[in-house]
XYZ file of N, CA and C in Angstrom:
702
model
N 105.147 179.472 39.097
C 105.476 178.057 39.125
C 105.623 177.496 37.710
N 104.761 177.985 36.805
C 104.855 177.518 35.418
C 106.184 177.924 34.795
N 106.595 179.181 35.032
C 107.867 179.650 34.490
C 109.034 178.873 35.083
N 108.948 178.574 36.381
C 110.023 177.792 37.002
C 110.114 176.416 36.360
N 108.954 175.778 36.103
C 108.957 174.447 35.499
C 109.540 174.499 34.091
N 109.197 175.546 33.340
C 109.764 175.710 31.997
C 111.277 175.835 32.079
N 111.747 176.621 33.048
C 113.196 176.796 33.224
C 113.857 175.469 33.604
N 113.187 174.661 34.427
C 113.716 173.354 34.816
C 113.869 172.447 33.593
N 112.843 172.429 32.733
C 112.912 171.609 31.513
C 114.025 172.112 30.604
N 114.150 173.434 30.520
C 115.216 174.030 29.701
C 116.588 173.599 30.199
N 116.782 173.569 31.521
C 118.060 173.145 32.098
C 118.352 171.682 31.794
N 117.316 170.849 31.835
C 117.510 169.434 31.518
C 118.011 169.268 30.078
N 117.409 170.030 29.163
C 117.821 169.955 27.757
C 119.229 170.505 27.583
N 119.536 171.629 28.263
C 120.862 172.245 28.175
C 121.955 171.287 28.621
N 121.658 170.492 29.656
C 122.647 169.552 30.185
C 122.535 168.180 29.521
N 121.909 168.167 28.344
C 121.824 166.969 27.510
C 121.132 165.812 28.223
N 120.098 166.146 28.993
C 119.282 165.126 29.635
C 117.925 165.071 28.947
N 117.261 163.950 29.093
C 115.935 163.828 28.504
C 114.945 164.693 29.284
N 114.267 165.618 28.618
C 113.308 166.479 29.334
C 112.115 165.663 29.808
N 111.536 166.009 30.951
C 110.346 165.291 31.418
C 109.191 165.508 30.452
N 108.343 164.508 30.268
C 107.201 164.673 29.358
C 106.229 165.730 29.867
N 105.444 166.262 28.938
C 104.486 167.309 29.290
C 103.510 166.838 30.362
N 103.098 165.563 30.270
C 102.151 165.033 31.253
C 102.737 165.079 32.660
N 104.047 164.815 32.781
C 104.693 164.840 34.094
C 104.717 166.254 34.661
N 104.992 167.241 33.789
C 104.994 168.633 34.243
C 103.600 169.069 34.678
N 102.584 168.635 33.942
C 101.203 168.973 34.309
C 100.846 168.388 35.667
N 101.236 167.123 35.888
C 100.945 166.483 37.174
C 101.680 167.186 38.304
N 102.951 167.581 38.053
C 103.753 168.259 39.080
C 103.109 169.588 39.474
N 102.756 170.413 38.457
C 102.178 171.728 38.726
C 100.804 171.605 39.386
N 100.012 170.656 38.908
C 98.684 170.461 39.487
C 98.791 170.032 40.946
N 99.730 169.118 41.227
C 99.918 168.663 42.598
C 100.430 169.759 43.506
N 101.320 170.610 42.975
C 101.888 171.699 43.781
C 100.810 172.723 44.130
N 99.988 173.074 43.130
C 98.908 174.033 43.369
C 97.907 173.471 44.374
N 97.575 172.185 44.229
C 96.650 171.562 45.172
C 97.208 171.562 46.587
N 98.538 171.338 46.707
C 99.171 171.338 48.031
C 99.074 172.715 48.678
N 99.347 173.780 47.898
C 99.273 175.136 48.438
C 97.841 175.501 48.831
N 96.870 175.111 47.985
C 95.473 175.384 48.312
C 95.043 174.619 49.561
N 95.540 173.385 49.679
C 95.195 172.560 50.837
C 95.739 173.172 52.121
N 96.959 173.727 52.047
C 97.565 174.369 53.217
C 96.732 175.569 53.648
N 96.286 176.377 52.676
C 95.508 177.578 52.990
C 94.119 177.230 53.522
N 93.483 176.220 52.919
C 92.111 175.903 53.295
C 92.011 175.013 54.531
N 93.075 174.232 54.793
C 93.072 173.321 55.944
C 94.380 173.468 56.712
N 94.635 174.640 57.321
C 95.926 174.904 57.967
C 96.248 173.979 59.125
N 95.238 173.368 59.743
C 95.485 172.521 60.908
C 95.442 171.037 60.581
N 95.220 170.713 59.336
C 95.088 169.307 58.959
C 96.445 168.671 58.714
N 96.455 167.335 58.716
C 97.670 166.576 58.415
C 97.719 166.359 56.911
N 98.575 167.119 56.230
C 98.641 167.061 54.763
C 99.109 165.695 54.282
N 99.972 165.042 55.070
C 100.520 163.743 54.661
C 99.409 162.705 54.549
N 98.471 162.725 55.514
C 97.396 161.742 55.507
C 96.353 162.046 54.440
N 96.259 163.296 54.027
C 95.291 163.669 53.005
C 93.876 163.715 53.563
N 92.908 163.256 52.781
C 91.503 163.181 53.174
C 90.838 164.559 53.277
N 91.495 165.621 52.802
C 90.882 166.942 52.809
C 90.352 167.267 51.417
N 89.228 167.955 51.367
C 88.658 168.384 50.091
C 89.190 169.770 49.775
N 89.784 169.931 48.597
C 90.326 171.217 48.176
C 89.329 171.883 47.245
N 88.909 173.102 47.592
C 87.945 173.848 46.785
C 88.692 174.772 45.834
N 88.342 174.714 44.566
C 88.991 175.530 43.549
C 88.089 176.694 43.163
N 88.709 177.749 42.604
C 87.933 178.865 42.082
C 87.600 179.910 43.120
N 86.658 180.797 42.774
C 86.320 181.938 43.618
C 85.706 181.522 44.948
N 84.981 180.404 44.943
C 84.341 179.975 46.185
C 85.362 179.716 47.269
N 86.543 179.184 46.878
C 87.602 178.924 47.853
C 88.124 180.222 48.421
N 88.337 181.213 47.533
C 88.851 182.502 48.001
C 87.865 183.159 48.953
N 86.556 183.047 48.620
C 85.540 183.630 49.487
C 85.500 182.933 50.833
N 85.633 181.593 50.788
C 85.604 180.820 52.020
C 86.769 181.188 52.923
N 87.958 181.341 52.347
C 89.148 181.689 53.116
C 89.027 183.093 53.678
N 88.503 184.019 52.850
C 88.410 185.414 53.260
C 87.509 185.575 54.470
N 86.412 184.796 54.498
C 85.438 184.952 55.566
C 85.704 184.020 56.745
N 86.762 183.243 56.668
C 87.097 182.364 57.785
C 87.821 183.156 58.855
N 87.249 183.178 60.063
C 87.853 183.949 61.140
C 88.951 183.196 61.860
N 89.167 181.921 61.529
C 90.115 181.098 62.261
C 91.535 181.193 61.697
N 91.680 181.527 60.442
C 93.002 181.511 59.820
C 93.834 182.708 60.258
N 95.028 182.431 60.738
C 95.943 183.479 61.164
C 96.998 183.703 60.093
N 97.477 184.926 59.998
C 98.489 185.274 59.011
C 99.846 185.457 59.682
N 100.893 185.265 58.888
C 102.248 185.513 59.375
C 102.399 186.989 59.724
N 103.047 187.261 60.824
C 103.274 188.630 61.267
C 104.766 188.951 61.221
N 105.154 190.107 60.680
C 106.576 190.468 60.632
C 107.107 190.741 62.034
N 108.416 190.631 62.230
C 108.998 190.915 63.545
C 108.999 192.410 63.829
N 109.226 192.756 65.076
C 109.345 194.164 65.448
C 110.619 194.744 64.845
N 110.665 196.055 64.725
C 111.858 196.723 64.192
C 113.059 196.378 65.070
N 114.161 196.034 64.437
C 115.359 195.656 65.181
C 115.482 194.167 65.419
N 114.501 193.394 64.911
C 114.529 191.938 65.038
C 114.427 191.298 63.657
N 114.799 190.042 63.567
C 114.595 189.241 62.358
C 113.785 188.016 62.747
N 112.972 187.542 61.831
C 112.137 186.372 62.127
C 112.520 185.215 61.215
N 112.761 184.059 61.834
C 113.158 182.850 61.118
C 112.036 181.825 61.220
N 111.447 181.488 60.089
C 110.428 180.443 60.034
C 111.001 179.216 59.354
N 110.712 178.062 59.895
C 111.172 176.831 59.264
C 110.133 175.735 59.424
N 110.244 174.726 58.563
C 109.302 173.613 58.596
C 109.989 172.374 58.047
N 109.499 171.215 58.453
C 109.999 169.957 57.934
C 108.904 169.231 57.184
N 109.288 168.457 56.193
C 108.332 167.682 55.400
C 108.814 166.238 55.350
N 107.929 165.294 55.673
C 108.323 163.884 55.734
C 107.182 163.009 55.240
N 107.515 162.038 54.386
C 106.531 161.089 53.868
C 106.871 159.703 54.407
N 106.104 159.181 55.353
C 106.424 157.884 55.956
C 106.506 156.741 54.952
N 105.671 156.778 53.920
C 105.628 155.670 52.964
C 106.935 155.505 52.202
N 107.624 156.601 51.948
C 108.863 156.554 51.157
C 110.105 156.916 51.955
N 109.926 157.586 53.093
C 111.077 158.051 53.865
C 111.672 159.334 53.324
N 111.067 159.893 52.275
C 111.573 161.149 51.705
C 111.301 162.290 52.676
N 112.292 163.175 52.815
C 112.150 164.278 53.771
C 112.846 165.525 53.249
N 112.393 166.668 53.737
C 113.004 167.937 53.343
C 112.772 168.989 54.400
N 113.563 170.035 54.349
C 113.423 171.154 55.271
C 113.315 172.455 54.507
N 112.555 173.396 55.048
C 112.415 174.711 54.431
C 112.631 175.799 55.453
N 113.343 176.868 55.072
C 113.636 177.960 55.993
C 113.519 179.296 55.273
N 113.015 180.308 55.974
C 112.961 181.662 55.427
C 113.250 182.641 56.553
N 114.147 183.584 56.295
C 114.519 184.619 57.262
C 114.088 185.961 56.695
N 113.281 186.714 57.473
C 112.763 187.994 57.001
C 112.938 189.090 58.045
N 112.948 190.339 57.561
C 113.102 191.496 58.425
C 111.773 192.119 58.802
N 111.845 193.279 59.471
C 110.651 193.934 60.000
C 109.687 194.398 58.910
N 110.191 194.677 57.719
C 109.334 195.096 56.610
C 108.838 193.907 55.791
N 109.139 192.705 56.244
C 108.753 191.510 55.514
C 109.697 191.165 54.387
N 110.809 191.909 54.281
C 111.769 191.653 53.206
C 112.510 190.338 53.424
N 112.822 189.664 52.333
C 113.533 188.388 52.399
C 115.013 188.631 52.663
N 115.536 187.985 53.688
C 116.982 187.983 53.919
C 117.576 186.742 53.259
N 116.920 185.622 53.453
C 117.271 184.425 52.679
C 116.096 183.457 52.693
N 116.022 182.629 51.677
C 115.132 181.469 51.661
C 116.000 180.261 51.353
N 115.608 179.105 51.854
C 116.433 177.913 51.647
C 115.575 176.660 51.712
N 116.005 175.646 51.003
C 115.383 174.329 51.094
C 116.494 173.290 51.179
N 116.167 172.150 51.736
C 117.182 171.119 51.908
C 116.552 169.734 51.809
N 117.197 168.877 51.049
C 116.814 167.473 51.053
C 117.446 166.816 52.277
N 116.646 166.137 53.069
C 117.144 165.435 54.254
C 117.270 163.956 53.903
N 118.484 163.492 53.766
C 118.727 162.133 53.277
C 118.508 161.071 54.351
N 118.832 161.384 55.591
C 118.686 160.406 56.673
C 117.718 160.958 57.707
N 116.455 160.640 57.531
C 115.414 161.163 58.413
C 114.422 160.038 58.701
N 114.014 159.906 59.961
C 113.160 158.786 60.353
C 111.709 159.172 60.634
N 111.445 160.454 60.851
C 110.069 160.875 61.120
C 109.922 162.383 60.943
N 108.690 162.864 61.078
C 108.420 164.279 60.871
C 109.079 165.187 61.890
N 109.151 164.744 63.145
C 109.775 165.560 64.185
C 111.258 165.766 63.901
N 111.913 164.718 63.445
C 113.332 164.850 63.101
C 113.523 165.834 61.952
N 112.603 165.818 60.988
C 112.679 166.767 59.873
C 112.518 168.199 60.375
N 111.611 168.421 61.324
C 111.410 169.753 61.899
C 112.676 170.244 62.600
N 113.278 169.384 63.413
C 114.467 169.769 64.171
C 115.670 169.979 63.258
N 115.793 169.144 62.224
C 116.896 169.306 61.273
C 116.771 170.631 60.530
N 115.544 170.996 60.161
C 115.317 172.279 59.490
C 115.645 173.437 60.419
N 115.317 173.291 61.699
C 115.609 174.342 62.678
C 117.112 174.536 62.833
N 117.843 173.439 62.942
C 119.299 173.523 63.092
C 119.947 174.177 61.880
N 119.527 173.744 60.702
C 120.074 174.292 59.458
C 119.719 175.773 59.310
N 118.456 176.100 59.561
C 118.010 177.479 59.397
C 118.666 178.436 60.366
N 118.829 178.009 61.618
C 119.451 178.872 62.618
C 120.925 179.097 62.313
N 121.620 178.045 61.913
C 123.041 178.189 61.578
C 123.235 179.187 60.437
N 122.360 179.128 59.428
C 122.435 180.070 58.311
C 122.142 181.493 58.777
N 121.116 181.638 59.610
C 120.717 182.972 60.077
C 121.813 183.635 60.899
N 122.470 182.877 61.740
C 123.526 183.432 62.595
C 124.702 183.957 61.781
N 124.887 183.400 60.586
C 125.983 183.857 59.723
C 125.569 185.002 58.806
N 124.247 185.239 58.664
C 123.791 186.253 57.718
C 123.501 187.600 58.365
N 123.108 187.606 59.624
C 122.694 188.857 60.270
C 123.272 188.955 61.674
N 123.186 190.161 62.243
C 123.628 190.388 63.619
C 122.461 190.764 64.528
N 121.250 190.736 64.013
C 120.064 191.097 64.790
C 119.625 189.948 65.696
N 118.916 190.260 66.781
C 118.254 189.210 67.562
C 117.256 188.468 66.666
N 117.018 187.205 66.963
C 116.214 186.368 66.073
C 115.013 185.776 66.802
N 113.857 185.886 66.168
C 112.643 185.221 66.639
C 112.430 183.994 65.762
N 112.463 182.809 66.361
C 112.261 181.563 65.626
C 110.807 181.132 65.776
N 110.179 180.784 64.655
C 108.799 180.302 64.679
C 108.695 178.963 63.966
N 107.980 178.024 64.597
C 107.745 176.698 64.030
C 106.300 176.304 64.313
N 105.707 175.507 63.416
C 104.340 175.062 63.669
C 104.280 173.668 64.293
N 105.437 173.129 64.681
C 105.489 171.855 65.397
C 105.542 172.143 66.892
N 104.430 171.920 67.574
C 104.373 172.183 69.013
C 105.339 171.282 69.777
N 105.481 170.040 69.324
C 106.389 169.107 69.996
C 107.832 169.585 69.911
N 108.246 170.049 68.731
C 109.618 170.534 68.562
C 109.872 171.772 69.414
N 108.921 172.700 69.428
C 109.069 173.920 70.226
C 109.146 173.586 71.709
N 108.315 172.649 72.163
C 108.325 172.249 73.572
C 109.656 171.625 73.963
N 110.212 170.803 73.086
C 111.503 170.172 73.367
C 112.614 171.212 73.479
N 112.588 172.210 72.603
C 113.647 173.219 72.588
C 113.510 174.218 73.735
N 112.301 174.404 74.234
C 112.085 175.338 75.342
C 112.093 174.659 76.709
N 112.172 173.333 76.723
C 112.149 172.593 77.982
C 113.445 172.795 78.765
N 113.311 172.877 80.072
C 114.483 173.043 80.936
C 115.028 171.703 81.424
N 114.296 170.631 81.181
C 114.756 169.311 81.603
C 115.724 168.730 80.578
N 116.501 167.758 81.002
C 117.475 167.121 80.119
C 116.743 166.257 79.099
N 117.059 166.447 77.835
C 116.403 165.687 76.775
C 117.046 164.312 76.642
N 116.226 163.270 76.724
C 116.723 161.904 76.587
C 116.029 161.177 75.435
N 115.427 161.924 74.551
C 114.720 161.330 73.423
C 115.700 160.901 72.339
N 115.160 160.262 71.309
C 115.989 159.839 70.180
C 116.525 161.023 69.390
N 115.971 162.209 69.642
C 116.376 163.406 68.904
C 117.257 164.335 69.740
N 117.805 163.815 70.814
C 118.575 164.669 71.729
C 119.800 165.294 71.074
N 120.413 164.604 70.108
C 121.594 165.165 69.440
C 121.220 166.438 68.682
N 120.110 166.393 67.944
C 119.656 167.576 67.210
C 119.237 168.687 68.166
N 118.545 168.322 69.236
C 118.118 169.320 70.222
C 119.330 170.002 70.843
N 120.324 169.214 71.236
C 121.539 169.776 71.835
C 122.306 170.640 70.838
N 122.255 170.256 69.573
C 122.930 171.039 68.530
C 122.301 172.423 68.400
N 120.981 172.472 68.398
C 120.270 173.752 68.293
C 120.500 174.606 69.534
N 120.358 173.996 70.704
C 120.563 174.735 71.952
C 122.006 175.210 72.080
N 122.943 174.437 71.531
C 124.344 174.851 71.544
C 124.580 176.089 70.695
N 123.909 176.161 69.542
C 124.014 177.345 68.688
C 123.472 178.578 69.402
N 122.361 178.397 70.111
C 121.755 179.522 70.833
C 122.640 179.968 71.988
N 123.169 179.005 72.747
C 123.988 179.328 73.915
C 125.299 179.999 73.533
N 125.831 179.651 72.367
C 127.126 180.188 71.949
C 127.029 181.593 71.374
N 125.806 182.082 71.147
C 125.633 183.401 70.546
C 125.118 184.386 71.591
N 125.681 185.594 71.649
C 125.290 186.551 72.690
C 123.931 187.207 72.478
N 123.426 187.199 71.263
C 122.161 187.901 71.007
C 120.964 187.109 71.551
N 119.830 187.773 71.673
C 118.622 187.127 72.163
C 117.979 186.328 71.038
N 117.696 185.049 71.318
C 117.056 184.167 70.348
C 115.898 183.466 71.047
N 114.689 183.657 70.551
C 113.505 183.041 71.149
C 112.869 182.058 70.175
N 112.138 181.086 70.719
C 111.485 180.063 69.907
C 110.006 180.025 70.267
N 109.133 180.198 69.271
C 107.692 180.257 69.512
C 106.941 179.308 68.590
N 105.761 178.886 69.043
C 104.895 178.031 68.236
C 103.869 178.883 67.506
N 103.616 178.547 66.246
C 102.619 179.236 65.435
C 101.750 178.205 64.732
N 100.679 178.665 64.092
C 99.801 177.767 63.351
C 100.373 177.500 61.959
N 99.840 176.480 61.308
C 100.293 176.132 59.959
C 100.048 177.279 58.983
N 98.924 177.996 59.159
C 98.599 179.086 58.239
C 99.583 180.242 58.341
N 100.341 180.314 59.430
C 101.352 181.360 59.599
C 102.729 180.899 59.130
N 102.779 179.694 58.583
C 104.069 179.107 58.218
C 104.064 178.572 56.792
N 103.289 179.200 55.917
C 103.100 178.662 54.568
C 104.365 178.711 53.714
N 105.194 179.734 53.892
C 106.386 179.879 53.046
C 107.380 178.757 53.312
N 107.717 178.545 54.586
C 108.683 177.494 54.895
C 108.101 176.110 54.615
N 106.782 175.969 54.752
C 106.145 174.687 54.433
C 106.310 174.362 52.945
N 106.092 175.370 52.101
C 106.257 175.169 50.659
C 107.711 174.864 50.312
N 108.651 175.524 50.985
C 110.073 175.269 50.746
C 110.459 173.859 51.170
N 109.921 173.403 52.299
C 110.223 172.052 52.773
C 109.693 171.002 51.802
N 108.478 171.214 51.311
C 107.892 170.288 50.344
C 108.699 170.269 49.052
N 109.198 171.430 48.646
C 110.017 171.517 47.432
C 111.340 170.783 47.626
N 111.995 171.002 48.768
C 113.257 170.326 49.034
C 113.105 168.822 49.069
N 111.959 168.354 49.580
C 111.710 166.915 49.643
C 111.377 166.324 48.283
N 110.490 166.961 47.544
C 109.970 166.375 46.309
C 110.892 166.532 45.113
N 111.765 167.550 45.114
C 112.567 167.806 43.912
C 113.572 166.696 43.599
N 114.396 166.169 44.485
C 114.867 166.748 45.749
C 116.014 167.723 45.474
N 116.145 168.723 46.341
C 117.162 169.746 46.096
C 117.557 170.439 47.394
N 118.820 170.871 47.453
C 119.316 171.690 48.554
C 119.849 172.985 47.962
N 119.308 174.133 48.414
C 119.710 175.415 47.834
C 119.423 176.548 48.803
N 120.169 177.654 48.637
C 119.968 178.868 49.424
C 119.871 180.041 48.457
N 118.877 180.910 48.659
C 118.722 182.112 47.849
C 118.839 183.323 48.769
N 119.819 184.159 48.553
C 120.029 185.341 49.385
C 119.196 186.508 48.858
N 118.308 187.025 49.686
C 117.468 188.146 49.297
C 116.426 187.823 48.251
N 116.231 186.556 47.957
C 115.301 186.183 46.899
C 114.837 184.745 47.117
N 114.377 184.110 46.030
C 113.925 182.732 46.126
C 113.231 182.303 44.859
N 112.650 181.120 44.883
C 111.851 180.654 43.764
C 110.692 181.622 43.523
N 110.233 181.670 42.286
C 109.209 182.652 41.918
C 107.968 182.540 42.800
N 107.475 181.324 43.007
C 106.265 181.167 43.814
C 106.518 181.484 45.284
N 107.747 181.244 45.756
C 108.090 181.560 47.143
C 108.143 183.074 47.346
N 108.731 183.778 46.393
C 108.777 185.243 46.466
C 107.360 185.812 46.478
N 106.476 185.240 45.665
C 105.086 185.707 45.635
C 104.388 185.480 46.976
N 104.644 184.330 47.600
C 104.064 184.060 48.913
C 104.564 185.068 49.944
N 105.859 185.377 49.891
C 106.435 186.359 50.821
C 105.856 187.750 50.580
N 105.691 188.118 49.316
C 105.124 189.427 48.993
C 103.694 189.542 49.524
N 102.940 188.455 49.436
C 101.554 188.470 49.908
C 101.472 188.634 51.418
N 102.533 188.260 52.119
C 102.534 188.346 53.579
C 103.179 189.624 54.104
N 103.732 190.445 53.208
C 104.373 191.683 53.658
C 103.334 192.656 54.199
N 103.691 193.425 55.224
C 102.739 194.400 55.774
C 102.449 195.500 54.763
N 101.258 196.105 54.809
C 100.905 197.160 53.841
C 101.746 198.416 54.049
């Protein structure tokens, strides 16, 4: 993350823009690290509302290691690809972003992506927008059947429901279901815990806070690649 921030400042100078002050970079990196630690230590908490205590140092690592409740991301079976996505939304500002990561059976990155969502009204809409964007990208990148995982139970329930959707998000729901129906391969949608969705969560937060829209084929931001490497099977 530090190297990425240095590269960002370098780009600002290269494009003849005023570089952000050192204090701003320190606050950005400190906040990002705290967010990642908060996700790991409180996978079921509402990060937007805050109120969680983040433990730093070895005690945090020991606490996480001995916690039997935290689940890890699992790679797909051979012959399948797994698509994880997440949405990030801040009610106070209306800022929103989406994060997506597509990986193979060995945990290898097929693509990572983040997106700034300019017109978003709530967290559920951010989740569905990320799902639509991520699935459309995945269908163009691979020919394998796809397992979709999201940590929004409401979004998963809406997409798996057999009843007609009449909610305010029906356009996005129909868009996603249309992508699935138009493709011959098997595509499933499952709910997972926040601790199993850390990569896409970090990407969504990055897309929202930067703000930025980008796709990395077979790679990603340095900290995102490290998160993916940590989740690869032995």
